[in-house]
Amino acid sequence: MSGTAEVGGQSNGCTAMHGQSVAEDQTAGDAVAQGRLDQVTTTGSALSEAEMFSRYVRLSPENEASSPRDHPTESEDIGQAPVDLNDDFTTNVARSKLLCSLTAHAPNLLSPTSAREVMETIFLNCANLNYARGKYNDRDAMVPVKTNIEEIRSHAEQIAEFGYVQAVDAVKKELSIGASRNIQARYNEAFYWEIITKGAKLLDPAKLPPTKGPLDEFTKAEKVAAAKFMIEAGHGTSYTSQQRFRRLWKSLFDMRKAGVDKILFYRTKQFDKFCEAYPRDGDESLVDTVLSWDKVYGPHIGQLEGRVTEESGGDLTGKSWLSQPYVAERLEVPEALWDCAKNLWISEGEEAAFKSASGFKEASGDQLGGLFDIHVASGYRCKSTFVSLLPWNETSLRVCPTVTVREGDFLGVFAGKIRFSEEFDATWGIRGPREKLWLDCSQDIGLLNLMRVSPPDGYANVRLQWELVYDLKGSPAWRVSVRALKTIEPFEEIIRVASQTEQYDMHQAFENAGKVLDLSSSSSLLHGV
């Protein structure tokens, strides 16, 4: 028996048409040419918010899910519009239009590194640092810094002498504090220029040495003060290093003053290189460009911080989504029914019947789904942390990744109860790899259950896959995972095919009613009550 079983098929090659004209996109394209993610001007006749949204966002509500966009081309570098979750609906419409224009007008978006590629490194850095930071829960604990080599050696030997539980706790504590200090050090650099300018004011202009190199935006006092600061901070002071760090620290300072926030906590080398390569004579300043990124991506980074911290503490249910205001406005789900972590049996009786009938057979390593602790088990092939719920219009939600997803990547668990019964429900059921084995999705709901559904022979960029997993105790269990069928760009909608026509009809009923999938109202909606 294979350890995995696919549910549903791939794309039939259907495509969707982009509704906007070149003339309508030209203004947005001008903003895009400078990497701006928050400016767009609407041209042409006035449209309602709903019309703008459906017209300019890929896979609009009036398009069938079976008629998706084509595969991204080289000119489609950014993907679908991320939504500023703190803005009102009108601003979200403008953002959506802009990023559709991004796909057409910005093949490289300020080479050598695109905004998307830079922001993905920041997302990954945010996840890694907060995962380590969240492993230790005592926020009041302070770990003194050891500067003496012998003290460092003694401290490590002391940890090794602890019992297992105490030693692991000490290691988690060290890593957590280390991650917090890493974040602090990155953010501190946004204040360095403020310190340097204070030093420049203390210098006597008459005693300043002659400056080297061509004239630039820095005064002689600032250059001397920056060089002195670099020596005190332990940085190399070659001409190239001085020039580089002056510009970087001044840029970070200006970004912070302008309102850039989350990006500064999780800066990466790729971000710094982008800043260094940014043309100083461009139509848009570097600060304005990065500020536009932060306005778009900042709320998503904030959400990611919370999700990763929960996961690192062992909570994989994703229940924090229910507390997001824009989700609560569109979706009413009892917290007890929301579970993105695992698929449990509906009853001990059906589980026992399955084991007595066929049981779990051995599966090879490449057929196993991994451990229940999916973040640890799957590494970067696990993109579940980066799957988000976004407001689609005033009543709906869409499921999208915030980073690039590759074919085969794990996006999470499809919520539902495992059944071993002949009473298969065609509306809510997902058939399994064994006779009478199926997933009952009428009992639970999770983030991925809210993804768009196309007809059984329609388009999909993900599949549902039954996998054998082993929990931390070594016991086998079934998991219905969501795996990518192809590359999915950031903020591109995630879509699966319906397992049966009845299932598609049910999802369409919710779509047509302008509602999010709701277990409690499905019966009345389907029967027109």
Short mmCIF file of C-alpha atoms in Angstrom, two decimals:
data_model
loop_
_atom_site.label_atom_id
_atom_site.label_comp_id
_atom_site.label_asym_id
_atom_site.label_seq_id
_atom_site.Cartn_x
_atom_site.Cartn_y
_atom_site.Cartn_z
CA MET A 1 0.00 0.00 0.00
CA SER A 2 1.31 3.37 -0.89
CA GLY A 3 1.72 5.77 1.99
CA THR A 4 0.19 8.60 -0.02
CA ALA A 5 -2.91 8.97 -2.13
CA GLU A 6 -3.79 11.98 -4.24
CA VAL A 7 -7.25 13.48 -4.19
CA GLY A 8 -8.22 15.49 -7.26
CA GLY A 9 -6.34 16.34 -10.43
CA GLN A 10 -4.26 19.05 -12.03
CA SER A 11 -5.19 21.88 -14.33
CA ASN A 12 -7.06 21.28 -17.58
CA GLY A 13 -5.15 24.20 -19.03
CA CYS A 14 -8.04 26.65 -18.69
CA THR A 15 -7.03 30.28 -18.53
CA ALA A 16 -8.55 33.51 -17.32
CA MET A 17 -8.50 36.82 -19.11
CA HIS A 18 -7.14 39.95 -17.49
CA GLY A 19 -9.88 42.56 -17.83
CA GLN A 20 -7.81 45.73 -17.73
CA SER A 21 -6.52 47.64 -20.73
CA VAL A 22 -3.01 48.98 -21.23
CA ALA A 23 -4.29 52.54 -20.99
CA GLU A 24 -5.94 51.90 -17.63
CA ASP A 25 -2.75 50.37 -16.24
CA GLN A 26 -0.29 53.00 -17.47
CA THR A 27 -0.51 55.23 -14.40
CA ALA A 28 -0.05 52.31 -12.04
CA GLY A 29 2.80 51.10 -14.20
CA ASP A 30 4.66 54.37 -13.67
CA ALA A 31 4.54 53.87 -9.91
CA VAL A 32 5.54 50.24 -10.29
CA ALA A 33 8.59 51.16 -12.35
CA GLN A 34 10.13 52.57 -9.18
CA GLY A 35 9.18 49.62 -6.99
CA ARG A 36 6.33 51.39 -5.23
CA LEU A 37 3.73 49.07 -3.75
CA ASP A 38 1.31 51.62 -2.33
CA GLN A 39 0.63 54.16 -5.08
CA VAL A 40 -1.90 53.82 -7.86
CA THR A 41 -4.15 56.31 -9.59
CA THR A 42 -7.47 55.20 -10.99
CA THR A 43 -8.12 56.42 -14.52
CA GLY A 44 -11.15 56.30 -16.75
CA SER A 45 -14.78 56.43 -15.68
CA ALA A 46 -15.64 56.07 -12.01
CA LEU A 47 -16.21 52.53 -10.83
CA SER A 48 -17.79 51.20 -7.68
CA GLU A 49 -15.55 49.50 -5.15
CA ALA A 50 -16.89 46.08 -6.09
CA GLU A 51 -16.39 46.77 -9.80
CA MET A 52 -12.84 47.95 -9.25
CA PHE A 53 -12.03 44.95 -7.13
CA SER A 54 -13.43 42.38 -9.53
CA ARG A 55 -11.94 44.15 -12.53
CA TYR A 56 -8.38 44.51 -11.34
CA VAL A 57 -7.73 41.51 -9.11
CA ARG A 58 -6.68 38.24 -10.68
CA LEU A 59 -9.29 35.45 -10.46
CA SER A 60 -12.08 37.93 -9.83
CA PRO A 61 -15.40 36.77 -8.30
CA GLU A 62 -17.21 36.82 -11.61
CA ASN A 63 -14.69 34.39 -13.11
CA GLU A 64 -15.27 30.70 -12.53
CA ALA A 65 -12.63 28.94 -10.42
CA SER A 66 -12.23 26.57 -13.35
CA SER A 67 -10.89 29.45 -15.45
CA PRO A 68 -7.67 30.55 -13.74
CA ARG A 69 -4.83 32.73 -14.87
CA ASP A 70 -2.09 31.35 -17.08
CA HIS A 71 1.21 30.20 -15.63
CA PRO A 72 3.31 33.24 -14.63
CA THR A 73 5.71 34.48 -17.25
CA GLU A 74 9.04 36.23 -16.79
CA SER A 75 7.20 39.53 -16.73
CA GLU A 76 4.99 38.38 -13.84
CA ASP A 77 7.46 38.76 -11.03
CA ILE A 78 5.39 39.89 -8.10
CA GLY A 79 2.06 38.08 -8.02
CA GLN A 80 -1.38 39.00 -6.78
CA ALA A 81 -2.09 41.96 -4.57
CA PRO A 82 -1.30 41.66 -0.91
CA VAL A 83 -3.88 43.45 1.18
CA ASP A 84 -3.02 45.99 3.84
CA LEU A 85 -5.09 44.47 6.60
CA ASN A 86 -5.29 47.73 8.52
CA ASP A 87 -6.65 49.79 5.62
CA ASP A 88 -10.26 50.20 4.57
CA PHE A 89 -11.80 48.42 1.61
CA THR A 90 -11.21 51.28 -0.82
CA THR A 91 -7.46 51.25 -0.19
CA ASN A 92 -7.42 47.47 -0.56
CA VAL A 93 -9.01 47.86 -3.99
CA ALA A 94 -6.24 50.23 -5.05
CA ARG A 95 -3.57 47.86 -3.76
CA SER A 96 -5.17 45.00 -5.64
CA LYS A 97 -5.16 46.96 -8.88
CA LEU A 98 -1.55 47.95 -8.36
CA LEU A 99 -0.19 44.46 -7.95
CA CYS A 100 -2.07 43.22 -10.98
CA SER A 101 -0.24 46.00 -12.79
CA LEU A 102 3.00 44.85 -11.18
CA THR A 103 2.73 41.55 -12.98
CA ALA A 104 2.56 43.30 -16.32
CA HIS A 105 4.98 46.18 -15.85
CA ALA A 106 7.76 45.10 -13.48
CA PRO A 107 9.78 42.12 -14.71
CA ASN A 108 12.71 42.87 -12.39
CA LEU A 109 11.45 45.68 -10.15
CA LEU A 110 14.67 47.54 -9.60
CA SER A 111 17.32 44.98 -10.50
CA PRO A 112 19.39 43.24 -9.30
CA THR A 113 16.90 42.03 -6.69
CA SER A 114 13.13 42.23 -6.88
CA ALA A 115 10.86 43.42 -4.10
CA ARG A 116 9.32 39.97 -3.84
CA GLU A 117 12.66 38.19 -3.47
CA VAL A 118 13.85 40.66 -0.83
CA MET A 119 10.61 40.44 1.12
CA GLU A 120 10.64 36.64 1.03
CA THR A 121 14.03 36.62 2.78
CA ILE A 122 12.56 38.94 5.41
CA PHE A 123 9.54 36.67 5.89
CA LEU A 124 11.81 33.63 6.32
CA ASN A 125 14.05 35.51 8.74
CA CYS A 126 11.02 36.59 10.74
CA ALA A 127 9.82 32.98 10.94
CA ASN A 128 13.20 31.56 11.96
CA LEU A 129 13.92 34.16 14.63
CA ASN A 130 10.45 34.06 16.17
CA TYR A 131 10.39 30.27 16.12
CA ALA A 132 13.54 30.23 18.25
CA ARG A 133 12.32 33.14 20.36
CA GLY A 134 9.00 31.46 21.08
CA LYS A 135 10.53 28.19 22.29
CA TYR A 136 11.12 29.68 25.73
CA ASN A 137 8.09 31.16 27.45
CA ASP A 138 9.64 32.95 30.43
CA ARG A 139 9.81 36.49 29.06
CA ASP A 140 11.24 37.85 32.32
CA ALA A 141 14.30 35.62 32.23
CA MET A 142 17.61 37.35 31.62
CA VAL A 143 20.69 35.50 30.41
CA PRO A 144 23.90 37.38 31.24
CA VAL A 145 26.32 37.79 28.36
CA LYS A 146 29.58 35.90 28.83
CA THR A 147 32.57 37.80 27.47
CA ASN A 148 35.33 35.72 29.02
CA ILE A 149 36.22 32.55 27.11
CA GLU A 150 36.64 30.51 30.28
CA GLU A 151 33.25 31.67 31.52
CA ILE A 152 31.71 30.63 28.21
CA ARG A 153 33.34 27.21 28.48
CA SER A 154 32.22 26.81 32.10
CA HIS A 155 28.66 27.83 31.25
CA ALA A 156 28.41 25.22 28.47
CA GLU A 157 29.84 22.50 30.74
CA GLN A 158 27.31 23.44 33.41
CA ILE A 159 24.42 22.97 30.97
CA ALA A 160 25.78 19.54 29.99
CA GLU A 161 25.76 18.47 33.65
CA PHE A 162 22.03 19.15 34.01
CA GLY A 163 19.44 16.42 33.73
CA TYR A 164 17.87 16.05 30.29
CA VAL A 165 14.76 18.17 30.90
CA GLN A 166 16.68 20.96 32.62
CA ALA A 167 19.40 20.92 29.95
CA VAL A 168 16.88 21.17 27.11
CA ASP A 169 15.15 24.01 28.92
CA ALA A 170 18.48 25.82 29.28
CA VAL A 171 19.27 25.38 25.58
CA LYS A 172 15.84 26.71 24.56
CA LYS A 173 16.35 29.64 26.88
CA GLU A 174 19.75 30.46 25.34
CA LEU A 175 18.43 30.20 21.79
CA SER A 176 15.35 32.27 22.60
CA ILE A 177 17.36 35.07 24.16
CA GLY A 178 19.86 34.85 21.31
CA ALA A 179 17.10 35.28 18.73
CA SER A 180 15.69 38.26 20.64
CA ARG A 181 19.13 39.86 20.74
CA ASN A 182 19.51 39.21 17.02
CA ILE A 183 16.28 41.10 16.35
CA GLN A 184 17.34 43.86 18.73
CA ALA A 185 20.73 44.25 17.04
CA ARG A 186 19.13 44.63 13.61
CA TYR A 187 16.70 47.22 14.84
CA ASN A 188 19.40 49.11 16.75
CA GLU A 189 21.12 49.92 13.47
CA ALA A 190 18.18 52.13 12.56
CA PHE A 191 19.32 54.40 15.44
CA TYR A 192 23.05 54.45 14.67
CA TRP A 193 22.90 57.57 12.52
CA GLU A 194 21.17 59.42 15.33
CA ILE A 195 24.13 58.59 17.56
CA ILE A 196 26.62 59.58 14.86
CA THR A 197 25.04 63.01 14.37
CA LYS A 198 25.38 63.63 18.10
CA GLY A 199 29.07 62.84 17.78
CA ALA A 200 29.39 65.16 14.78
CA LYS A 201 28.07 68.09 16.83
CA LEU A 202 30.87 67.59 19.36
CA LEU A 203 33.61 68.05 16.75
CA ASP A 204 35.47 71.31 16.17
CA PRO A 205 35.00 72.21 12.47
CA ALA A 206 38.37 73.99 12.42
CA LYS A 207 40.20 70.80 13.38
CA LEU A 208 38.54 68.41 10.93
CA PRO A 209 40.91 66.67 8.47
CA PRO A 210 40.39 67.04 4.72
CA THR A 211 37.89 64.57 3.28
CA LYS A 212 38.75 61.94 0.70
CA GLY A 213 36.83 60.99 -2.39
CA PRO A 214 34.13 62.85 -4.33
CA LEU A 215 31.60 65.16 -2.73
CA ASP A 216 28.41 63.48 -1.56
CA GLU A 217 25.45 64.14 0.72
CA PHE A 218 27.49 63.85 3.94
CA THR A 219 29.26 66.71 5.72
CA LYS A 220 32.89 66.52 6.75
CA ALA A 221 31.86 66.29 10.42
CA GLU A 222 29.45 63.43 9.70
CA LYS A 223 32.14 61.48 7.88
CA VAL A 224 34.62 61.89 10.72
CA ALA A 225 32.00 61.04 13.36
CA ALA A 226 30.90 57.97 11.40
CA ALA A 227 34.50 56.74 11.09
CA LYS A 228 35.04 57.21 14.83
CA PHE A 229 31.81 55.35 15.61
CA MET A 230 32.84 52.47 13.36
CA ILE A 231 36.15 52.13 15.21
CA GLU A 232 34.36 52.13 18.58
CA ALA A 233 31.79 49.57 17.33
CA GLY A 234 34.44 47.28 15.85
CA HIS A 235 33.69 47.79 12.16
CA GLY A 236 36.35 47.88 9.49
CA THR A 237 37.20 51.44 8.46
CA SER A 238 38.38 51.11 4.87
CA TYR A 239 37.13 53.83 2.52
CA THR A 240 34.66 51.39 0.96
CA SER A 241 33.34 50.27 4.36
CA GLN A 242 32.92 53.82 5.59
CA GLN A 243 31.06 54.82 2.46
CA ARG A 244 28.83 51.74 2.60
CA PHE A 245 27.86 51.94 6.27
CA ARG A 246 27.30 55.70 6.21
CA ARG A 247 24.75 55.30 3.47
CA LEU A 248 23.14 52.22 5.00
CA TRP A 249 22.80 53.66 8.51
CA LYS A 250 21.55 57.00 7.20
CA SER A 251 19.00 55.18 5.02
CA LEU A 252 17.80 53.02 7.93
CA PHE A 253 17.49 56.13 10.10
CA ASP A 254 15.47 57.93 7.43
CA MET A 255 13.26 54.87 6.93
CA ARG A 256 12.46 54.68 10.62
CA LYS A 257 11.67 58.39 10.77
CA ALA A 258 9.41 58.03 7.72
CA GLY A 259 7.41 55.24 9.36
CA VAL A 260 9.04 52.00 8.16
CA ASP A 261 8.60 49.53 11.00
CA LYS A 262 8.44 45.74 10.70
CA ILE A 263 11.02 45.44 7.92
CA LEU A 264 13.69 47.00 10.15
CA PHE A 265 13.39 44.20 12.72
CA TYR A 266 14.08 41.41 10.20
CA ARG A 267 16.45 43.01 7.68
CA THR A 268 18.54 40.60 5.66
CA LYS A 269 21.72 40.80 3.60
CA GLN A 270 19.55 40.79 0.50
CA PHE A 271 17.70 43.84 1.78
CA ASP A 272 20.94 45.67 2.54
CA LYS A 273 22.29 44.85 -0.92
CA PHE A 274 19.08 46.16 -2.46
CA CYS A 275 19.57 49.43 -0.56
CA GLU A 276 23.20 49.70 -1.66
CA ALA A 277 22.32 49.15 -5.32
CA TYR A 278 19.36 51.52 -5.33
CA PRO A 279 19.88 54.41 -7.78
CA ARG A 280 20.25 57.67 -5.87
CA ASP A 281 18.99 59.68 -8.84
CA GLY A 282 15.77 57.68 -9.26
CA ASP A 283 12.34 59.30 -9.48
CA GLU A 284 11.38 57.68 -6.17
CA SER A 285 13.67 57.72 -3.17
CA LEU A 286 14.79 54.51 -1.48
CA VAL A 287 12.94 55.56 1.67
CA ASP A 288 9.66 56.04 -0.20
CA THR A 289 10.07 52.68 -1.93
CA VAL A 290 10.73 50.73 1.28
CA LEU A 291 7.95 52.61 3.06
CA SER A 292 5.56 51.42 0.35
CA TRP A 293 6.74 47.84 0.98
CA ASP A 294 6.22 48.19 4.72
CA LYS A 295 2.69 49.50 4.29
CA VAL A 296 1.80 46.46 2.20
CA TYR A 297 3.80 43.72 3.90
CA GLY A 298 4.02 45.07 7.46
CA PRO A 299 0.63 43.70 8.62
CA HIS A 300 1.51 40.26 7.21
CA ILE A 301 4.83 40.28 9.08
CA GLY A 302 2.94 41.16 12.26
CA GLN A 303 0.58 38.22 11.74
CA LEU A 304 3.52 35.93 10.99
CA GLU A 305 5.19 36.87 14.28
CA GLY A 306 2.15 35.72 16.21
CA ARG A 307 1.60 32.51 14.24
CA VAL A 308 5.21 31.38 14.49
CA THR A 309 5.34 32.09 18.21
CA GLU A 310 2.22 29.95 18.71
CA GLU A 311 3.60 27.11 16.58
CA SER A 312 6.94 27.12 18.38
CA GLY A 313 5.02 26.67 21.62
CA GLY A 314 3.24 23.62 20.18
CA ASP A 315 -0.07 25.21 19.11
CA LEU A 316 -0.59 24.29 15.45
CA THR A 317 -4.36 24.75 15.44
CA GLY A 318 -4.24 28.23 13.89
CA LYS A 319 -7.10 29.42 16.10
CA SER A 320 -5.59 32.89 16.26
CA TRP A 321 -7.07 33.48 12.79
CA LEU A 322 -10.50 33.63 14.38
CA SER A 323 -9.45 36.67 16.43
CA GLN A 324 -8.42 38.68 13.36
CA PRO A 325 -11.07 41.42 13.02
CA TYR A 326 -11.53 41.04 9.26
CA VAL A 327 -11.94 37.26 9.68
CA ALA A 328 -14.39 37.58 12.57
CA GLU A 329 -16.49 39.98 10.48
CA ARG A 330 -16.82 37.42 7.68
CA LEU A 331 -16.71 34.05 9.44
CA GLU A 332 -18.50 32.72 12.51
CA VAL A 333 -16.88 29.47 13.64
CA PRO A 334 -16.88 28.07 17.19
CA GLU A 335 -13.27 27.83 18.30
CA ALA A 336 -13.77 24.15 19.17
CA LEU A 337 -14.43 23.32 15.49
CA TRP A 338 -11.31 25.06 14.16
CA ASP A 339 -8.24 22.84 13.83
CA CYS A 340 -5.42 23.19 11.30
CA ALA A 341 -3.14 20.72 13.09
CA LYS A 342 -4.30 17.13 12.61
CA ASN A 343 -7.04 14.76 11.51
CA LEU A 344 -8.55 12.74 14.36
CA TRP A 345 -10.82 9.71 14.06
CA ILE A 346 -14.49 10.50 14.50
CA SER A 347 -14.77 7.64 16.98
CA GLU A 348 -12.68 4.94 18.61
CA GLY A 349 -15.09 2.36 17.18
CA GLU A 350 -14.41 3.30 13.54
CA GLU A 351 -10.68 3.49 14.20
CA ALA A 352 -10.73 -0.01 15.72
CA ALA A 353 -12.80 -1.30 12.79
CA PHE A 354 -10.27 0.08 10.31
CA LYS A 355 -7.32 -1.45 12.14
CA SER A 356 -9.00 -4.84 12.34
CA ALA A 357 -10.01 -4.73 8.68
CA SER A 358 -6.71 -3.68 7.13
CA GLY A 359 -4.55 -1.83 9.63
CA PHE A 360 -1.58 0.40 8.91
CA LYS A 361 0.95 -1.15 6.57
CA GLU A 362 4.60 -0.19 6.48
CA ALA A 363 5.49 2.70 4.20
CA SER A 364 8.89 3.68 2.86
CA GLY A 365 10.54 6.88 4.00
CA ASP A 366 9.56 8.87 0.92
CA GLN A 367 5.91 7.92 1.45
CA LEU A 368 5.69 9.23 4.98
CA GLY A 369 4.14 12.60 5.62
CA GLY A 370 6.48 13.41 8.51
CA LEU A 371 5.90 14.16 12.18
CA PHE A 372 2.88 15.98 13.56
CA ASP A 373 5.28 18.81 14.48
CA ILE A 374 5.25 19.83 10.83
CA HIS A 375 7.44 22.90 11.18
CA VAL A 376 10.34 20.89 12.56
CA ALA A 377 9.82 17.86 10.35
CA SER A 378 9.48 19.54 6.99
CA GLY A 379 11.82 22.53 7.05
CA TYR A 380 11.48 24.98 4.19
CA ARG A 381 9.30 22.54 2.20
CA CYS A 382 6.71 23.27 4.86
CA LYS A 383 5.01 26.52 3.87
CA SER A 384 2.00 26.19 6.17
CA THR A 385 3.18 29.09 8.32
CA PHE A 386 3.14 31.33 5.26
CA VAL A 387 -0.45 30.58 4.19
CA SER A 388 -2.81 33.44 5.01
CA LEU A 389 -6.46 34.39 4.97
CA LEU A 390 -7.01 37.66 3.12
CA PRO A 391 -10.15 39.78 2.82
CA TRP A 392 -11.45 39.44 -0.74
CA ASN A 393 -14.33 41.89 -0.66
CA GLU A 394 -16.75 43.08 1.99
CA THR A 395 -18.01 39.55 2.73
CA SER A 396 -15.48 36.98 1.46
CA LEU A 397 -12.04 35.60 2.25
CA ARG A 398 -9.32 34.10 0.08
CA VAL A 399 -6.51 31.70 0.98
CA CYS A 400 -3.10 32.77 -0.36
CA PRO A 401 0.60 32.21 0.44
CA THR A 402 2.77 35.18 1.37
CA VAL A 403 5.93 33.59 -0.08
CA THR A 404 6.63 31.61 -3.24
CA VAL A 405 5.40 28.02 -3.03
CA ARG A 406 7.07 25.29 -5.11
CA GLU A 407 5.64 22.07 -6.47
CA GLY A 408 5.34 19.50 -3.69
CA ASP A 409 5.51 22.00 -0.83
CA PHE A 410 3.36 21.20 2.20
CA LEU A 411 0.77 23.92 2.86
CA GLY A 412 -0.95 22.42 5.86
CA VAL A 413 -3.62 19.99 7.01
CA PHE A 414 -7.10 19.89 5.49
CA ALA A 415 -9.41 19.84 8.51
CA GLY A 416 -11.86 17.00 9.05
CA LYS A 417 -12.52 13.77 10.92
CA ILE A 418 -11.24 10.39 9.67
CA ARG A 419 -14.07 7.96 8.94
CA PHE A 420 -14.21 4.22 8.19
CA SER A 421 -17.78 3.81 7.05
CA GLU A 422 -19.89 2.97 4.01
CA GLU A 423 -22.02 6.06 4.68
CA PHE A 424 -19.94 8.36 2.48
CA ASP A 425 -21.12 11.99 2.30
CA ALA A 426 -20.66 13.26 -1.27
CA THR A 427 -21.02 16.89 -0.18
CA TRP A 428 -18.52 16.92 2.68
CA GLY A 429 -16.44 13.78 2.05
CA ILE A 430 -12.89 13.30 0.73
CA ARG A 431 -12.28 9.67 -0.31
CA GLY A 432 -9.21 7.93 1.08
CA PRO A 433 -6.78 5.33 -0.30
CA ARG A 434 -8.72 2.39 1.23
CA GLU A 435 -12.27 1.25 0.73
CA LYS A 436 -14.66 2.91 3.22
CA LEU A 437 -11.86 5.25 4.40
CA TRP A 438 -12.77 8.93 3.99
CA LEU A 439 -12.47 12.37 5.54
CA ASP A 440 -15.63 13.97 6.91
CA CYS A 441 -15.26 17.75 6.56
CA SER A 442 -18.65 18.53 8.10
CA GLN A 443 -17.25 18.13 11.61
CA ASP A 444 -14.24 20.50 11.59
CA ILE A 445 -13.00 23.47 9.64
CA GLY A 446 -9.61 25.09 9.17
CA LEU A 447 -7.87 27.70 7.09
CA LEU A 448 -7.33 25.48 4.04
CA ASN A 449 -10.96 24.33 4.02
CA LEU A 450 -11.78 27.91 3.00
CA MET A 451 -9.79 27.79 -0.24
CA ARG A 452 -11.60 28.28 -3.55
CA VAL A 453 -13.00 25.10 -5.14
CA SER A 454 -13.29 24.39 -8.87
CA PRO A 455 -15.35 21.62 -10.56
CA PRO A 456 -14.00 18.03 -10.42
CA ASP A 457 -12.43 18.46 -13.88
CA GLY A 458 -11.38 22.08 -13.33
CA TYR A 459 -8.25 24.01 -12.46
CA ALA A 460 -6.19 23.44 -9.32
CA ASN A 461 -2.81 24.57 -8.07
CA VAL A 462 -2.91 22.30 -5.02
CA ARG A 463 -4.04 18.74 -4.34
CA LEU A 464 -5.34 16.94 -1.26
CA GLN A 465 -3.11 14.00 -0.37
CA TRP A 466 -3.61 11.25 2.18
CA GLU A 467 -0.37 10.59 4.05
CA LEU A 468 0.78 8.23 6.76
CA VAL A 469 2.36 10.19 9.57
CA TYR A 470 3.91 9.11 12.84
CA ASP A 471 3.35 11.09 15.99
CA LEU A 472 6.11 11.72 18.52
CA LYS A 473 5.21 8.44 20.25
CA GLY A 474 5.79 6.48 17.04
CA SER A 475 2.14 5.65 16.42
CA PRO A 476 0.90 5.77 12.79
CA ALA A 477 -2.01 7.95 11.78
CA TRP A 478 -3.59 9.44 8.69
CA ARG A 479 -3.21 13.05 7.67
CA VAL A 480 -4.91 14.72 4.71
CA SER A 481 -2.38 17.31 3.62
CA VAL A 482 -2.49 20.05 1.02
CA ARG A 483 0.43 19.90 -1.45
CA ALA A 484 1.29 22.33 -4.23
CA LEU A 485 0.88 21.05 -7.78
CA LYS A 486 2.97 23.85 -9.26
CA THR A 487 4.67 27.11 -8.38
CA ILE A 488 2.29 29.48 -6.61
CA GLU A 489 3.32 33.12 -6.43
CA PRO A 490 2.94 35.25 -3.29
CA PHE A 491 -0.68 36.34 -2.83
CA GLU A 492 -1.89 34.12 -5.67
CA GLU A 493 -5.11 32.37 -4.69
CA ILE A 494 -4.92 28.72 -3.65
CA ILE A 495 -7.47 26.54 -5.49
CA ARG A 496 -8.36 22.84 -5.36
CA VAL A 497 -10.76 20.74 -7.39
CA ALA A 498 -13.89 19.42 -5.73
CA SER A 499 -13.85 15.70 -5.03
CA GLN A 500 -17.45 15.36 -6.24
CA THR A 501 -19.93 17.53 -8.12
CA GLU A 502 -22.07 17.79 -4.97
CA GLN A 503 -19.12 19.32 -3.15
CA TYR A 504 -18.57 21.90 -5.87
CA ASP A 505 -22.27 22.81 -5.86
CA MET A 506 -22.13 23.39 -2.12
CA HIS A 507 -19.13 25.72 -2.39
CA GLN A 508 -20.74 27.57 -5.29
CA ALA A 509 -23.85 28.12 -3.20
CA PHE A 510 -21.74 29.92 -0.62
CA GLU A 511 -19.91 31.89 -3.35
CA ASN A 512 -23.16 32.97 -4.98
CA ALA A 513 -24.57 34.01 -1.63
CA GLY A 514 -21.45 36.10 -0.95
CA LYS A 515 -20.66 34.05 2.14
CA VAL A 516 -17.65 32.24 3.57
CA LEU A 517 -17.96 28.46 3.99
CA ASP A 518 -19.94 27.90 7.19
CA LEU A 519 -20.70 24.48 8.68
CA SER A 520 -23.72 25.69 10.61
CA SER A 521 -25.58 27.27 7.67
CA SER A 522 -24.72 24.79 4.91
CA SER A 523 -27.97 22.84 5.12
CA SER A 524 -30.27 25.86 4.88
CA LEU A 525 -28.16 27.41 2.11
CA LEU A 526 -28.16 24.25 -0.02
CA HIS A 527 -31.90 23.73 0.35
CA GLY A 528 -32.83 27.40 -0.07
CA VAL A 529 -34.23 27.75 3.44
#
